[in-house]
């Protein structure tokens, strides 16, 4: 009996180890993963405005101060812009608060290869790192901590109102910024249809700015948006034919 009990104990320990490794590497949307977090942008997060996702003023776009810049391992060359993450400080009682926060990815934390991964090169590959807006960081850890270990997981984004489409650029270069996306949050494909055209696939220019080189002036416009989870929302004729560059229009929502 003692031998069988010992064998079962060893089996259980191995099972737990492999389970942890599986969840840490596969990173399903519901599973917690291990990473680290720092902060930037000042006490009012004014230094987080703009950024590599193209969102511009995060206050007026509705993202506020609950935002994060992602390391290379998480940023996915900009395709992760708009994704939402739940984060909590992990296993550092000296610096951690007990709160859990939800943030939206709005920027890129670039690598610094001149510094070691464990000494300033926090955003170097393959590290999973969040450079949080300072107000968000202070909800999970003390200011003096500087950097803390965290647990994080992808969660659905909750937004008010519909997906927003801001049309910039000029004739034959329509650059559409897509914001306020609920559900998965990160947009992976966009199509546009003018009232005198069929559906046309747009290309991602950078961040969540999507480009069409067609002449769409004087036409009402429809948009089809597909998120990273494969779900699609089609917003028909949400842009009137007399639209102007610089205007924002609201469509459907996930």
PDB file of C-alpha atoms in Angstrom:
ATOM      1  CA  UNK A   1       0.000   0.000   0.000  1.00  0.00           C
ATOM      2  CA  UNK A   2       2.860   2.391   0.868  1.00  0.00           C
ATOM      3  CA  UNK A   3       4.422   1.797  -2.552  1.00  0.00           C
ATOM      4  CA  UNK A   4       1.130   2.501  -4.342  1.00  0.00           C
ATOM      5  CA  UNK A   5       0.603   5.640  -2.268  1.00  0.00           C
ATOM      6  CA  UNK A   6       4.093   6.853  -3.158  1.00  0.00           C
ATOM      7  CA  UNK A   7       3.514   6.150  -6.857  1.00  0.00           C
ATOM      8  CA  UNK A   8       0.242   8.071  -6.772  1.00  0.00           C
ATOM      9  CA  UNK A   9       1.925  10.993  -5.010  1.00  0.00           C
ATOM     10  CA  UNK A  10       4.659  11.160  -7.657  1.00  0.00           C
ATOM     11  CA  UNK A  11       2.056  10.931 -10.429  1.00  0.00           C
ATOM     12  CA  UNK A  12       0.018  13.733  -8.871  1.00  0.00           C
ATOM     13  CA  UNK A  13       3.058  15.991  -8.567  1.00  0.00           C
ATOM     14  CA  UNK A  14       4.032  15.376 -12.193  1.00  0.00           C
ATOM     15  CA  UNK A  15       0.450  16.021 -13.306  1.00  0.00           C
ATOM     16  CA  UNK A  16       0.383  19.360 -11.492  1.00  0.00           C
ATOM     17  CA  UNK A  17       3.734  20.400 -12.947  1.00  0.00           C
ATOM     18  CA  UNK A  18       2.695  19.553 -16.519  1.00  0.00           C
ATOM     19  CA  UNK A  19      -0.671  21.273 -16.009  1.00  0.00           C
ATOM     20  CA  UNK A  20       1.060  24.467 -14.939  1.00  0.00           C
ATOM     21  CA  UNK A  21       3.474  24.286 -17.853  1.00  0.00           C
ATOM     22  CA  UNK A  22       0.626  23.710 -20.285  1.00  0.00           C
ATOM     23  CA  UNK A  23      -1.366  26.703 -19.079  1.00  0.00           C
ATOM     24  CA  UNK A  24       1.704  28.899 -18.982  1.00  0.00           C
ATOM     25  CA  UNK A  25       2.690  28.163 -22.566  1.00  0.00           C
ATOM     26  CA  UNK A  26      -0.606  27.684 -24.332  1.00  0.00           C
ATOM     27  CA  UNK A  27      -2.212  30.800 -22.878  1.00  0.00           C
ATOM     28  CA  UNK A  28      -5.881  30.096 -23.534  1.00  0.00           C
ATOM     29  CA  UNK A  29      -8.118  33.102 -23.066  1.00  0.00           C
ATOM     30  CA  UNK A  30      -9.352  31.949 -19.644  1.00  0.00           C
ATOM     31  CA  UNK A  31      -6.048  30.789 -18.127  1.00  0.00           C
ATOM     32  CA  UNK A  32      -3.813  32.963 -15.948  1.00  0.00           C
ATOM     33  CA  UNK A  33      -0.267  33.511 -17.207  1.00  0.00           C
ATOM     34  CA  UNK A  34       2.845  34.900 -15.557  1.00  0.00           C
ATOM     35  CA  UNK A  35       4.369  38.258 -16.473  1.00  0.00           C
ATOM     36  CA  UNK A  36       5.634  41.533 -15.036  1.00  0.00           C
ATOM     37  CA  UNK A  37       4.392  45.114 -14.985  1.00  0.00           C
ATOM     38  CA  UNK A  38       5.941  48.576 -14.780  1.00  0.00           C
ATOM     39  CA  UNK A  39       4.337  52.001 -15.315  1.00  0.00           C
ATOM     40  CA  UNK A  40       4.715  55.155 -17.401  1.00  0.00           C
ATOM     41  CA  UNK A  41       2.894  58.313 -18.431  1.00  0.00           C
ATOM     42  CA  UNK A  42       2.760  60.284 -15.176  1.00  0.00           C
ATOM     43  CA  UNK A  43       0.132  60.563 -12.467  1.00  0.00           C
ATOM     44  CA  UNK A  44      -2.519  61.776 -14.942  1.00  0.00           C
ATOM     45  CA  UNK A  45      -1.420  59.320 -17.673  1.00  0.00           C
ATOM     46  CA  UNK A  46      -0.935  62.234 -20.073  1.00  0.00           C
ATOM     47  CA  UNK A  47       2.278  60.608 -21.277  1.00  0.00           C
ATOM     48  CA  UNK A  48       0.329  57.621 -22.597  1.00  0.00           C
ATOM     49  CA  UNK A  49      -1.475  59.630 -25.281  1.00  0.00           C
ATOM     50  CA  UNK A  50      -0.803  58.752 -28.914  1.00  0.00           C
ATOM     51  CA  UNK A  51       1.090  55.492 -29.096  1.00  0.00           C
ATOM     52  CA  UNK A  52       1.649  52.667 -31.518  1.00  0.00           C
ATOM     53  CA  UNK A  53      -2.011  51.675 -31.835  1.00  0.00           C
ATOM     54  CA  UNK A  54      -3.002  54.989 -33.391  1.00  0.00           C
ATOM     55  CA  UNK A  55      -5.738  55.796 -30.872  1.00  0.00           C
ATOM     56  CA  UNK A  56      -4.538  59.359 -30.257  1.00  0.00           C
ATOM     57  CA  UNK A  57      -6.206  60.966 -27.244  1.00  0.00           C
ATOM     58  CA  UNK A  58      -7.108  58.042 -24.989  1.00  0.00           C
ATOM     59  CA  UNK A  59      -9.421  60.197 -22.896  1.00  0.00           C
ATOM     60  CA  UNK A  60     -11.633  61.309 -25.781  1.00  0.00           C
ATOM     61  CA  UNK A  61     -11.565  57.817 -27.290  1.00  0.00           C
ATOM     62  CA  UNK A  62     -12.981  56.389 -24.057  1.00  0.00           C
ATOM     63  CA  UNK A  63      -9.976  54.331 -22.941  1.00  0.00           C
ATOM     64  CA  UNK A  64      -9.062  56.654 -20.065  1.00  0.00           C
ATOM     65  CA  UNK A  65      -6.208  55.592 -17.819  1.00  0.00           C
ATOM     66  CA  UNK A  66      -6.919  51.843 -17.800  1.00  0.00           C
ATOM     67  CA  UNK A  67      -4.407  51.174 -20.546  1.00  0.00           C
ATOM     68  CA  UNK A  68      -1.167  49.316 -21.193  1.00  0.00           C
ATOM     69  CA  UNK A  69       1.763  49.207 -23.571  1.00  0.00           C
ATOM     70  CA  UNK A  70       2.581  45.597 -24.498  1.00  0.00           C
ATOM     71  CA  UNK A  71       5.971  43.980 -24.938  1.00  0.00           C
ATOM     72  CA  UNK A  72       6.921  42.412 -28.278  1.00  0.00           C
ATOM     73  CA  UNK A  73       5.788  38.969 -27.104  1.00  0.00           C
ATOM     74  CA  UNK A  74       2.242  40.283 -26.558  1.00  0.00           C
ATOM     75  CA  UNK A  75       1.931  43.112 -29.106  1.00  0.00           C
ATOM     76  CA  UNK A  76       1.731  40.840 -32.162  1.00  0.00           C
ATOM     77  CA  UNK A  77       2.992  43.594 -34.486  1.00  0.00           C
ATOM     78  CA  UNK A  78      -0.005  45.734 -33.548  1.00  0.00           C
ATOM     79  CA  UNK A  79      -2.737  43.149 -34.034  1.00  0.00           C
ATOM     80  CA  UNK A  80      -3.221  43.004 -30.247  1.00  0.00           C
ATOM     81  CA  UNK A  81      -4.221  46.679 -30.134  1.00  0.00           C
ATOM     82  CA  UNK A  82      -7.622  46.902 -28.463  1.00  0.00           C
ATOM     83  CA  UNK A  83      -7.360  43.577 -26.613  1.00  0.00           C
ATOM     84  CA  UNK A  84      -8.310  43.595 -22.934  1.00  0.00           C
ATOM     85  CA  UNK A  85      -6.358  42.000 -20.107  1.00  0.00           C
ATOM     86  CA  UNK A  86      -7.157  41.335 -16.490  1.00  0.00           C
ATOM     87  CA  UNK A  87      -4.077  41.827 -14.315  1.00  0.00           C
ATOM     88  CA  UNK A  88      -3.262  41.338 -10.656  1.00  0.00           C
ATOM     89  CA  UNK A  89      -0.032  41.672  -8.695  1.00  0.00           C
ATOM     90  CA  UNK A  90       1.403  38.284  -7.801  1.00  0.00           C
ATOM     91  CA  UNK A  91       3.343  36.903  -4.852  1.00  0.00           C
ATOM     92  CA  UNK A  92       5.094  40.076  -3.703  1.00  0.00           C
ATOM     93  CA  UNK A  93       3.450  40.983  -0.368  1.00  0.00           C
ATOM     94  CA  UNK A  94       5.833  43.898   0.219  1.00  0.00           C
ATOM     95  CA  UNK A  95       4.568  45.789  -2.838  1.00  0.00           C
ATOM     96  CA  UNK A  96       1.325  44.171  -4.033  1.00  0.00           C
ATOM     97  CA  UNK A  97      -2.225  45.400  -3.494  1.00  0.00           C
ATOM     98  CA  UNK A  98      -5.066  42.894  -3.643  1.00  0.00           C
ATOM     99  CA  UNK A  99      -6.945  44.638  -6.476  1.00  0.00           C
ATOM    100  CA  UNK A 100      -7.462  43.222  -9.955  1.00  0.00           C
ATOM    101  CA  UNK A 101      -7.604  45.615 -12.918  1.00  0.00           C
ATOM    102  CA  UNK A 102      -8.758  45.377 -16.525  1.00  0.00           C
ATOM    103  CA  UNK A 103      -6.781  47.325 -19.124  1.00  0.00           C
ATOM    104  CA  UNK A 104      -6.911  47.821 -22.881  1.00  0.00           C
ATOM    105  CA  UNK A 105      -3.800  47.469 -25.036  1.00  0.00           C
ATOM    106  CA  UNK A 106      -3.157  50.900 -26.575  1.00  0.00           C
ATOM    107  CA  UNK A 107       0.611  51.078 -27.095  1.00  0.00           C
ATOM    108  CA  UNK A 108       3.847  49.173 -27.685  1.00  0.00           C
ATOM    109  CA  UNK A 109       6.635  48.795 -25.138  1.00  0.00           C
ATOM    110  CA  UNK A 110       9.767  48.523 -27.324  1.00  0.00           C
ATOM    111  CA  UNK A 111      12.667  46.244 -26.442  1.00  0.00           C
ATOM    112  CA  UNK A 112      15.921  47.664 -25.131  1.00  0.00           C
ATOM    113  CA  UNK A 113      18.592  45.195 -26.132  1.00  0.00           C
ATOM    114  CA  UNK A 114      21.307  47.280 -24.454  1.00  0.00           C
ATOM    115  CA  UNK A 115      19.912  46.137 -21.103  1.00  0.00           C
ATOM    116  CA  UNK A 116      19.539  42.633 -19.716  1.00  0.00           C
ATOM    117  CA  UNK A 117      16.062  41.134 -19.609  1.00  0.00           C
ATOM    118  CA  UNK A 118      16.166  41.086 -15.813  1.00  0.00           C
ATOM    119  CA  UNK A 119      17.745  44.520 -15.403  1.00  0.00           C
ATOM    120  CA  UNK A 120      15.885  47.179 -17.343  1.00  0.00           C
ATOM    121  CA  UNK A 121      15.167  45.301 -20.574  1.00  0.00           C
ATOM    122  CA  UNK A 122      11.723  44.421 -19.281  1.00  0.00           C
ATOM    123  CA  UNK A 123      10.072  44.485 -22.703  1.00  0.00           C
ATOM    124  CA  UNK A 124      12.703  42.405 -24.484  1.00  0.00           C
ATOM    125  CA  UNK A 125      11.537  39.156 -26.132  1.00  0.00           C
ATOM    126  CA  UNK A 126      10.413  36.686 -24.977  1.00  0.00           C
ATOM    127  CA  UNK A 127       9.170  38.479 -21.839  1.00  0.00           C
ATOM    128  CA  UNK A 128       5.439  39.006 -21.398  1.00  0.00           C
ATOM    129  CA  UNK A 129       5.384  42.503 -19.969  1.00  0.00           C
ATOM    130  CA  UNK A 130       2.857  45.290 -19.378  1.00  0.00           C
ATOM    131  CA  UNK A 131       3.946  48.917 -19.111  1.00  0.00           C
ATOM    132  CA  UNK A 132       0.811  50.220 -17.426  1.00  0.00           C
ATOM    133  CA  UNK A 133      -0.508  53.747 -17.259  1.00  0.00           C
ATOM    134  CA  UNK A 134       0.599  54.937 -13.825  1.00  0.00           C
ATOM    135  CA  UNK A 135      -2.940  55.252 -12.344  1.00  0.00           C
ATOM    136  CA  UNK A 136      -3.652  51.646 -13.365  1.00  0.00           C
ATOM    137  CA  UNK A 137      -0.377  50.376 -11.870  1.00  0.00           C
ATOM    138  CA  UNK A 138      -1.081  52.084  -8.543  1.00  0.00           C
ATOM    139  CA  UNK A 139      -4.291  50.068  -8.199  1.00  0.00           C
ATOM    140  CA  UNK A 140      -2.316  46.814  -8.033  1.00  0.00           C
ATOM    141  CA  UNK A 141       1.020  47.857  -6.502  1.00  0.00           C
ATOM    142  CA  UNK A 142       2.868  50.608  -4.662  1.00  0.00           C
ATOM    143  CA  UNK A 143       4.648  53.335  -6.592  1.00  0.00           C
ATOM    144  CA  UNK A 144       8.047  52.540  -5.053  1.00  0.00           C
ATOM    145  CA  UNK A 145       7.893  48.955  -6.335  1.00  0.00           C
ATOM    146  CA  UNK A 146       8.782  50.071  -9.865  1.00  0.00           C
ATOM    147  CA  UNK A 147       8.295  46.593 -11.304  1.00  0.00           C
ATOM    148  CA  UNK A 148       6.169  43.754  -9.945  1.00  0.00           C
ATOM    149  CA  UNK A 149       5.357  40.173 -10.951  1.00  0.00           C
ATOM    150  CA  UNK A 150       1.796  39.783 -12.197  1.00  0.00           C
ATOM    151  CA  UNK A 151      -0.744  37.232 -13.282  1.00  0.00           C
ATOM    152  CA  UNK A 152      -2.732  38.137 -16.386  1.00  0.00           C
ATOM    153  CA  UNK A 153      -5.337  36.741 -18.734  1.00  0.00           C
ATOM    154  CA  UNK A 154      -7.304  37.850 -21.775  1.00  0.00           C
ATOM    155  CA  UNK A 155     -10.869  38.886 -21.009  1.00  0.00           C
ATOM    156  CA  UNK A 156     -13.725  40.211 -23.151  1.00  0.00           C
ATOM    157  CA  UNK A 157     -13.739  43.982 -23.583  1.00  0.00           C
ATOM    158  CA  UNK A 158     -16.798  45.854 -22.316  1.00  0.00           C
ATOM    159  CA  UNK A 159     -17.486  49.101 -24.181  1.00  0.00           C
ATOM    160  CA  UNK A 160     -20.322  51.622 -24.302  1.00  0.00           C
ATOM    161  CA  UNK A 161     -21.929  52.261 -27.663  1.00  0.00           C
ATOM    162  CA  UNK A 162     -20.925  50.866 -31.026  1.00  0.00           C
ATOM    163  CA  UNK A 163     -17.641  50.395 -32.858  1.00  0.00           C
ATOM    164  CA  UNK A 164     -16.318  53.770 -34.001  1.00  0.00           C
ATOM    165  CA  UNK A 165     -14.834  54.487 -37.425  1.00  0.00           C
ATOM    166  CA  UNK A 166     -12.771  57.673 -37.888  1.00  0.00           C
ATOM    167  CA  UNK A 167     -12.038  58.412 -41.543  1.00  0.00           C
ATOM    168  CA  UNK A 168      -8.725  60.155 -42.186  1.00  0.00           C
ATOM    169  CA  UNK A 169      -6.437  60.465 -45.203  1.00  0.00           C
ATOM    170  CA  UNK A 170      -7.532  61.829 -48.580  1.00  0.00           C
ATOM    171  CA  UNK A 171      -9.050  60.703 -51.877  1.00  0.00           C
ATOM    172  CA  UNK A 172      -7.622  57.329 -52.965  1.00  0.00           C
ATOM    173  CA  UNK A 173      -6.052  56.944 -49.487  1.00  0.00           C
ATOM    174  CA  UNK A 174      -8.756  56.317 -46.932  1.00  0.00           C
ATOM    175  CA  UNK A 175      -7.247  55.621 -43.510  1.00  0.00           C
ATOM    176  CA  UNK A 176      -9.889  54.394 -41.065  1.00  0.00           C
ATOM    177  CA  UNK A 177      -9.123  54.240 -37.347  1.00  0.00           C
ATOM    178  CA  UNK A 178     -11.254  51.624 -35.584  1.00  0.00           C
ATOM    179  CA  UNK A 179     -11.883  52.131 -31.864  1.00  0.00           C
ATOM    180  CA  UNK A 180     -14.240  51.166 -29.031  1.00  0.00           C
ATOM    181  CA  UNK A 181     -14.391  47.497 -29.982  1.00  0.00           C
ATOM    182  CA  UNK A 182     -16.058  45.186 -27.456  1.00  0.00           C
ATOM    183  CA  UNK A 183     -15.707  41.410 -27.207  1.00  0.00           C
ATOM    184  CA  UNK A 184     -12.256  40.233 -28.260  1.00  0.00           C
ATOM    185  CA  UNK A 185     -11.320  43.891 -28.788  1.00  0.00           C
ATOM    186  CA  UNK A 186      -8.519  43.336 -31.298  1.00  0.00           C
ATOM    187  CA  UNK A 187      -9.538  43.668 -34.938  1.00  0.00           C
ATOM    188  CA  UNK A 188      -7.880  41.300 -37.417  1.00  0.00           C
ATOM    189  CA  UNK A 189      -9.757  42.023 -40.666  1.00  0.00           C
ATOM    190  CA  UNK A 190     -11.814  44.890 -42.110  1.00  0.00           C
ATOM    191  CA  UNK A 191     -13.775  45.340 -45.339  1.00  0.00           C
ATOM    192  CA  UNK A 192     -15.460  48.459 -46.696  1.00  0.00           C
ATOM    193  CA  UNK A 193     -18.315  48.821 -49.188  1.00  0.00           C
ATOM    194  CA  UNK A 194     -19.297  52.009 -50.941  1.00  0.00           C
ATOM    195  CA  UNK A 195     -22.798  52.528 -52.301  1.00  0.00           C
ATOM    196  CA  UNK A 196     -21.299  52.185 -55.791  1.00  0.00           C
ATOM    197  CA  UNK A 197     -18.797  49.389 -55.058  1.00  0.00           C
ATOM    198  CA  UNK A 198     -18.739  45.835 -53.812  1.00  0.00           C
ATOM    199  CA  UNK A 199     -17.040  44.716 -50.612  1.00  0.00           C
ATOM    200  CA  UNK A 200     -13.308  45.488 -50.613  1.00  0.00           C
ATOM    201  CA  UNK A 201     -10.746  44.135 -48.185  1.00  0.00           C
ATOM    202  CA  UNK A 202      -8.808  46.834 -46.348  1.00  0.00           C
ATOM    203  CA  UNK A 203      -5.142  46.449 -45.391  1.00  0.00           C
ATOM    204  CA  UNK A 204      -3.825  47.255 -41.956  1.00  0.00           C
ATOM    205  CA  UNK A 205      -1.568  50.281 -42.193  1.00  0.00           C
ATOM    206  CA  UNK A 206      -0.409  50.374 -38.547  1.00  0.00           C
ATOM    207  CA  UNK A 207      -1.961  49.792 -35.120  1.00  0.00           C
ATOM    208  CA  UNK A 208      -5.709  49.780 -35.745  1.00  0.00           C
ATOM    209  CA  UNK A 209      -5.584  52.104 -38.769  1.00  0.00           C
ATOM    210  CA  UNK A 210      -6.979  50.324 -41.809  1.00  0.00           C
ATOM    211  CA  UNK A 211      -6.389  51.496 -45.372  1.00  0.00           C
ATOM    212  CA  UNK A 212      -8.309  51.519 -48.651  1.00  0.00           C
ATOM    213  CA  UNK A 213      -6.893  52.998 -51.857  1.00  0.00           C
ATOM    214  CA  UNK A 214     -10.278  53.126 -53.588  1.00  0.00           C
ATOM    215  CA  UNK A 215     -12.101  56.346 -54.444  1.00  0.00           C
ATOM    216  CA  UNK A 216     -14.989  56.355 -51.974  1.00  0.00           C
ATOM    217  CA  UNK A 217     -15.867  60.060 -51.913  1.00  0.00           C
ATOM    218  CA  UNK A 218     -19.557  60.867 -52.288  1.00  0.00           C
ATOM    219  CA  UNK A 219     -20.687  57.345 -51.372  1.00  0.00           C
ATOM    220  CA  UNK A 220     -22.401  56.018 -48.286  1.00  0.00           C
ATOM    221  CA  UNK A 221     -20.140  53.462 -46.602  1.00  0.00           C
ATOM    222  CA  UNK A 222     -20.589  50.136 -44.847  1.00  0.00           C
ATOM    223  CA  UNK A 223     -17.951  48.313 -42.802  1.00  0.00           C
ATOM    224  CA  UNK A 224     -17.403  44.669 -41.907  1.00  0.00           C
ATOM    225  CA  UNK A 225     -15.137  44.034 -38.910  1.00  0.00           C
ATOM    226  CA  UNK A 226     -13.725  40.662 -37.851  1.00  0.00           C
ATOM    227  CA  UNK A 227     -12.068  40.262 -34.450  1.00  0.00           C
ATOM    228  CA  UNK A 228      -9.344  37.821 -33.384  1.00  0.00           C
ATOM    229  CA  UNK A 229     -11.952  35.317 -32.156  1.00  0.00           C
ATOM    230  CA  UNK A 230     -13.440  35.058 -35.653  1.00  0.00           C
ATOM    231  CA  UNK A 231     -16.666  36.917 -34.858  1.00  0.00           C
ATOM    232  CA  UNK A 232     -17.825  39.470 -37.426  1.00  0.00           C
ATOM    233  CA  UNK A 233     -20.009  42.569 -37.200  1.00  0.00           C
ATOM    234  CA  UNK A 234     -21.336  44.264 -40.338  1.00  0.00           C
ATOM    235  CA  UNK A 235     -22.472  47.888 -40.095  1.00  0.00           C
ATOM    236  CA  UNK A 236     -24.512  48.853 -43.150  1.00  0.00           C
ATOM    237  CA  UNK A 237     -24.614  52.420 -44.506  1.00  0.00           C
ATOM    238  CA  UNK A 238     -23.451  54.004 -41.258  1.00  0.00           C
ATOM    239  CA  UNK A 239     -21.502  56.691 -43.145  1.00  0.00           C
ATOM    240  CA  UNK A 240     -23.666  59.067 -45.213  1.00  0.00           C
ATOM    241  CA  UNK A 241     -22.676  60.027 -48.749  1.00  0.00           C
ATOM    242  CA  UNK A 242     -21.711  63.575 -47.688  1.00  0.00           C
ATOM    243  CA  UNK A 243     -19.041  62.413 -45.212  1.00  0.00           C
ATOM    244  CA  UNK A 244     -15.850  64.391 -44.774  1.00  0.00           C
ATOM    245  CA  UNK A 245     -12.338  63.359 -43.768  1.00  0.00           C
ATOM    246  CA  UNK A 246     -11.794  63.683 -40.026  1.00  0.00           C
ATOM    247  CA  UNK A 247     -15.319  62.611 -39.100  1.00  0.00           C
ATOM    248  CA  UNK A 248     -16.201  59.682 -36.807  1.00  0.00           C
ATOM    249  CA  UNK A 249     -19.176  57.363 -37.255  1.00  0.00           C
ATOM    250  CA  UNK A 250     -20.612  54.677 -34.981  1.00  0.00           C
ATOM    251  CA  UNK A 251     -21.619  51.216 -36.125  1.00  0.00           C
ATOM    252  CA  UNK A 252     -22.745  47.931 -34.608  1.00  0.00           C
ATOM    253  CA  UNK A 253     -21.025  46.168 -31.750  1.00  0.00           C
ATOM    254  CA  UNK A 254     -19.937  42.678 -30.739  1.00  0.00           C
TER     255      UNK A 254
END
